[in-house]
């Protein structure tokens, strides 16, 4: 039994290799086959020349059944049955036209993605425009293992395709298949989209990092308050607030207890240096630095990132984090 | 927009092994389709079995609605039981109807096992097959109408089942059903041109590749190859047409309309059967004797008959046909036979003479056949005939005496008493009542006892003239049996004993037998005529279209040969035209908004776009009006006011009356772009 299984496995891999080889030969001989493998600039209209239509498995079964029925009806010269057979065959043909028209005229306008870290699921956002035919239904987007179903009723719809990421850096959008089996499921019409858009994937974060460098022995950032810092927000007193935060002058003016809350502990700086990471290898360094950047932002510290080629900072806030992570992601 | 996107876009990771389970709505659609597909088939199945099948289908629907599954331990014995019931209903014989019954049973049982999209698709495909099985049994317009409705339902269910996500708009349940059915009907309508082209121009088979299996159940009503007392009573209550005849020229009198069917020769004391020589045909080269002579004595009548399917080989013709039409043979006894049982409509033209001399020279051994009687039966009749012969031996006298006796003392009834072993004795001396079968049988027996060769002829007598369409309908209730007696030098002479008993039956047909009709019966006359006329046209146009008629159709297009190339050419042209129609309908630009005021505004926008200032998608009416004002200053004021009024109607929360809307609509429709005035060289205008 196991011999049979290994035998079929070997046969299958052999067939796969032959198929690859045949595909290579075909692409060498017929450059038209590779026409759609290159990325294209947006917007990508789906026109007549890039839609492929084939019957589905159910369509083939239906064709066989219809052929048998037609042969029987022709043999017995049973005219109502023959009329029924021709009507069904013609309806199948009309559904082919409908499937084709469901795709034709569709236009991919925009592709984008929110930034995620490597290893998380990335949501690719695609903006489609409906073109002349406003109602398009049962459209399926597929890339590898990810797939989604969408329909276009108003003119434009943004669809989300969720796919897994494993590496950091710039990921091209890749080849996406848009297909439909509307209306009866007898024929499948599909087309390939290869937009020239790239998405950025941040490096994966290290899971158990050491604490941020530049912290004191107490394990807390030293907080110093200067005279020229920006305080602030003013809010009502809540029980449990430390007395040193009370704003006495304002309290006297307002008539109720007010507390001054300081926004960012200024002057707390963290320097994240590539060179000071010891014997770690490059990928581990990148992961640790990425985690530190995120942690620094979470604790509202100002960070400075020093990489072999660039120096970013000091700064804080989402823009700075994005710039740091981007630099880390694009490191060779 | 993004809210809609988030509603309509869902992530469906699809591992290959499993598929999503079936929705309840899809199951109900499926159940409705199966019921609709079972209806045409149920017409031709045994009634008890039909009840069983529908019962199972209802139970299965109930289970599926609750989304509960019947255990396999129950399903398997149920399947075997139902299959056994199908065989039992048809006496354990295989036939076309047994197959149809099994198919219906399997369809109903499949309802219990619908769990995946794959199951839905297979059950819908087999229900289409069930429609075809229904057509093999019955081709009436009613079946066709039911099948068409079932097809629409099946296509709608297929579309609904293949749908991956709910449609973006929110429709109520009833609206959804209506829109699905409408979409399916529209799809089939779009496909109609190509279907019609294929139906008429796809090459037909002139001879079938294999024969139609017979029915295992009851044979069709109609004349059989044998006759026993009581056989024809079933036919008398069947008002369905057996033949439709069109005469070319003057039709004969009602009393001369004898339609010849099988001729019965051998008597076993109760039953008359056909001679084994029936299938030796006159034009058969290996005929043992010379073919019997047929000398016409009067003018011939031309006619065309369309005979309903009989599942037997005989073909009815007016007494007596001169020659067999194409593809048929004439037997020695003057009946027409085809090579195969007639399971379909038969249409043929024939020529008959009503006065003739048929077989004036009867060879000796055949004479014996026509005088043969089983020994030991009917002694009293034998004694009576011997007494009559003693008084006057001539055949004419004997015939006159017998017929006179019938006319004087016998009555015509379709519900006579039963007869015993000596059936003729009982009939002649005890009951003295009966219908055509009895009289014909008794008369032939008496003639044979008197050494006069005689035989029974079955067929139809009379016809009903349909004023709509001017043709004659012969119904099954016109079935009749009469006799032929052989006279020296005159050949076979037709003698109808029933005319002695009930002359009205022969003069005016079966209607003379029934009493005055009630009111609704009189109303039924025109209704029958109209429906039969429709049925006849259905037969002619739809059912009768075969290979020969297709050749005629090609002749119309000027193609004489009928070669493959011609067929291909005409089929290609026809298909091209049909596809052009379909594509034209499919690619119609979608209609504009339904509201008349919005349509008027759309026209207003179209005119401005034509003038060179198209509205961008992001512009509202007022912003657009400002842009137009700067581009076309002559129309600026008008465009501004119209746009303001429209924006007020469309977007402001102020209710406008219907008259105001109508005025606005008219103004929008009347709007035309003012052409810039041309300054002449002489000065401004």
mmCIF file of C-alpha atoms in Angstrom, chain A residues 58 61-62 65 68-88 90-91 93-95 97-98 101 104 127 132 134-135 137-140 142 145 147-154 156-160 162 181 183-186, chain B residues 1 4-5 8-12 121 125-126 128-129 131-132 135-136 139 144 148 151 155 158-159 162-165 167-168 186-188 190-192 194-196 198-199 202-205 208-213 344 542-546 579 582-583 586-587 590:
data_model
loop_
_atom_site.group_PDB
_atom_site.id
_atom_site.type_symbol
_atom_site.label_atom_id
_atom_site.label_comp_id
_atom_site.label_asym_id
_atom_site.label_seq_id
_atom_site.Cartn_x
_atom_site.Cartn_y
_atom_site.Cartn_z
ATOM 1 C CA UNK A 58 -19.968 20.736 -13.880
ATOM 2 C CA UNK A 61 -20.951 16.988 -17.073
ATOM 3 C CA UNK A 62 -23.885 19.104 -18.199
ATOM 4 C CA UNK A 65 -25.910 14.924 -20.277
ATOM 5 C CA UNK A 68 -27.044 12.157 -24.514
ATOM 6 C CA UNK A 69 -30.483 13.737 -24.317
ATOM 7 C CA UNK A 70 -30.133 15.297 -27.757
ATOM 8 C CA UNK A 71 -29.023 12.032 -29.302
ATOM 9 C CA UNK A 72 -32.007 10.267 -27.773
ATOM 10 C CA UNK A 73 -34.416 12.955 -28.900
ATOM 11 C CA UNK A 74 -32.987 12.913 -32.437
ATOM 12 C CA UNK A 75 -33.237 9.166 -32.551
ATOM 13 C CA UNK A 76 -36.886 9.030 -31.542
ATOM 14 C CA UNK A 77 -37.626 12.236 -33.445
ATOM 15 C CA UNK A 78 -39.315 13.493 -30.304
ATOM 16 C CA UNK A 79 -39.719 17.127 -31.130
ATOM 17 C CA UNK A 80 -40.665 18.573 -27.766
ATOM 18 C CA UNK A 81 -37.692 16.842 -26.145
ATOM 19 C CA UNK A 82 -35.442 18.098 -28.931
ATOM 20 C CA UNK A 83 -36.718 21.614 -28.429
ATOM 21 C CA UNK A 84 -35.973 21.327 -24.719
ATOM 22 C CA UNK A 85 -32.445 20.084 -25.420
ATOM 23 C CA UNK A 86 -31.702 22.882 -27.837
ATOM 24 C CA UNK A 87 -33.140 25.429 -25.437
ATOM 25 C CA UNK A 88 -30.885 24.192 -22.651
ATOM 26 C CA UNK A 90 -28.536 27.609 -26.049
ATOM 27 C CA UNK A 91 -29.043 28.737 -22.455
ATOM 28 C CA UNK A 93 -24.131 29.253 -24.437
ATOM 29 C CA UNK A 94 -25.845 32.429 -23.269
ATOM 30 C CA UNK A 95 -24.458 31.856 -19.798
ATOM 31 C CA UNK A 97 -21.598 35.103 -22.911
ATOM 32 C CA UNK A 98 -22.831 36.408 -19.590
ATOM 33 C CA UNK A 101 -19.427 40.060 -20.104
ATOM 34 C CA UNK A 104 -15.079 42.547 -19.541
ATOM 35 C CA UNK A 127 -10.208 49.442 -5.902
ATOM 36 C CA UNK A 132 -20.255 50.136 -18.525
ATOM 37 C CA UNK A 134 -22.907 48.412 -13.496
ATOM 38 C CA UNK A 135 -24.082 45.125 -12.010
ATOM 39 C CA UNK A 137 -21.800 39.678 -9.316
ATOM 40 C CA UNK A 138 -19.967 36.676 -7.986
ATOM 41 C CA UNK A 139 -16.484 37.874 -8.792
ATOM 42 C CA UNK A 140 -13.703 35.976 -7.054
ATOM 43 C CA UNK A 142 -7.554 34.673 -5.776
ATOM 44 C CA UNK A 145 -4.274 30.338 -0.901
ATOM 45 C CA UNK A 147 -9.361 34.309 -1.954
ATOM 46 C CA UNK A 148 -12.283 36.602 -1.589
ATOM 47 C CA UNK A 149 -15.653 37.109 -3.191
ATOM 48 C CA UNK A 150 -17.016 40.461 -4.154
ATOM 49 C CA UNK A 151 -19.697 42.083 -6.198
ATOM 50 C CA UNK A 152 -20.014 45.483 -7.760
ATOM 51 C CA UNK A 153 -23.307 47.221 -7.529
ATOM 52 C CA UNK A 154 -22.427 50.875 -7.311
ATOM 53 C CA UNK A 156 -16.663 51.445 -7.447
ATOM 54 C CA UNK A 157 -15.927 49.002 -4.763
ATOM 55 C CA UNK A 158 -12.882 48.446 -2.643
ATOM 56 C CA UNK A 159 -12.200 44.816 -2.020
ATOM 57 C CA UNK A 160 -9.862 43.344 0.540
ATOM 58 C CA UNK A 162 -5.976 38.972 2.993
ATOM 59 C CA UNK A 181 -18.714 31.483 -12.829
ATOM 60 C CA UNK A 183 -24.612 32.941 -13.715
ATOM 61 C CA UNK A 184 -25.069 29.190 -13.815
ATOM 62 C CA UNK A 185 -21.681 27.823 -12.852
ATOM 63 C CA UNK A 186 -21.208 26.114 -16.207
ATOM 64 C CA UNK B 1 -18.583 53.012 -0.079
ATOM 65 C CA UNK B 4 -20.550 48.480 1.453
ATOM 66 C CA UNK B 5 -17.229 46.993 0.576
ATOM 67 C CA UNK B 8 -19.699 42.489 0.536
ATOM 68 C CA UNK B 9 -16.119 41.402 0.776
ATOM 69 C CA UNK B 10 -15.588 38.445 3.022
ATOM 70 C CA UNK B 11 -12.578 36.255 3.330
ATOM 71 C CA UNK B 12 -13.258 32.706 2.236
ATOM 72 C CA UNK B 121 -26.315 20.270 -9.305
ATOM 73 C CA UNK B 125 -29.446 17.717 -14.034
ATOM 74 C CA UNK B 126 -31.386 14.509 -13.465
ATOM 75 C CA UNK B 128 -33.976 17.707 -16.693
ATOM 76 C CA UNK B 129 -33.570 14.098 -17.726
ATOM 77 C CA UNK B 131 -38.524 15.953 -18.343
ATOM 78 C CA UNK B 132 -37.204 14.133 -21.346
ATOM 79 C CA UNK B 135 -41.801 13.556 -23.358
ATOM 80 C CA UNK B 136 -41.140 9.995 -24.379
ATOM 81 C CA UNK B 139 -46.079 14.890 -26.284
ATOM 82 C CA UNK B 144 -44.725 20.825 -22.983
ATOM 83 C CA UNK B 148 -41.198 24.700 -19.838
ATOM 84 C CA UNK B 151 -37.097 24.370 -16.957
ATOM 85 C CA UNK B 155 -32.426 27.332 -14.302
ATOM 86 C CA UNK B 158 -29.031 26.615 -10.647
ATOM 87 C CA UNK B 159 -28.370 30.334 -10.675
ATOM 88 C CA UNK B 162 -24.181 29.004 -7.864
ATOM 89 C CA UNK B 163 -24.416 32.406 -6.259
ATOM 90 C CA UNK B 164 -21.490 32.988 -3.943
ATOM 91 C CA UNK B 165 -22.549 36.035 -2.005
ATOM 92 C CA UNK B 167 -26.681 40.508 -3.957
ATOM 93 C CA UNK B 168 -25.778 44.012 -2.858
ATOM 94 C CA UNK B 186 -35.031 36.280 -19.464
ATOM 95 C CA UNK B 187 -32.010 34.012 -19.918
ATOM 96 C CA UNK B 188 -34.154 31.369 -21.607
ATOM 97 C CA UNK B 190 -32.445 35.261 -24.905
ATOM 98 C CA UNK B 191 -31.527 31.709 -25.818
ATOM 99 C CA UNK B 192 -34.689 31.144 -27.849
ATOM 100 C CA UNK B 194 -30.489 29.918 -31.325
ATOM 101 C CA UNK B 195 -32.709 27.110 -30.041
ATOM 102 C CA UNK B 196 -35.259 27.671 -32.806
ATOM 103 C CA UNK B 198 -31.095 24.468 -34.081
ATOM 104 C CA UNK B 199 -34.533 22.858 -33.914
ATOM 105 C CA UNK B 202 -29.970 20.822 -37.195
ATOM 106 C CA UNK B 203 -29.794 17.723 -39.401
ATOM 107 C CA UNK B 204 -32.340 15.082 -38.452
ATOM 108 C CA UNK B 205 -31.944 11.346 -38.596
ATOM 109 C CA UNK B 208 -33.552 5.899 -36.128
ATOM 110 C CA UNK B 209 -30.379 4.350 -34.798
ATOM 111 C CA UNK B 210 -32.249 2.214 -32.314
ATOM 112 C CA UNK B 211 -35.901 1.535 -31.637
ATOM 113 C CA UNK B 212 -38.046 2.851 -28.855
ATOM 114 C CA UNK B 213 -38.624 0.278 -26.138
ATOM 115 C CA UNK B 344 -45.316 8.358 -32.960
ATOM 116 C CA UNK B 542 -44.170 20.852 -33.741
ATOM 117 C CA UNK B 543 -44.609 17.118 -33.454
ATOM 118 C CA UNK B 544 -44.685 16.204 -37.091
ATOM 119 C CA UNK B 545 -41.467 17.911 -38.069
ATOM 120 C CA UNK B 546 -39.149 15.149 -39.222
ATOM 121 C CA UNK B 579 -26.378 34.894 -32.106
ATOM 122 C CA UNK B 582 -28.901 37.375 -28.665
ATOM 123 C CA UNK B 583 -25.809 39.537 -28.443
ATOM 124 C CA UNK B 586 -27.393 41.177 -24.099
ATOM 125 C CA UNK B 587 -25.322 44.220 -24.868
ATOM 126 C CA UNK B 590 -28.704 49.639 -19.389
#
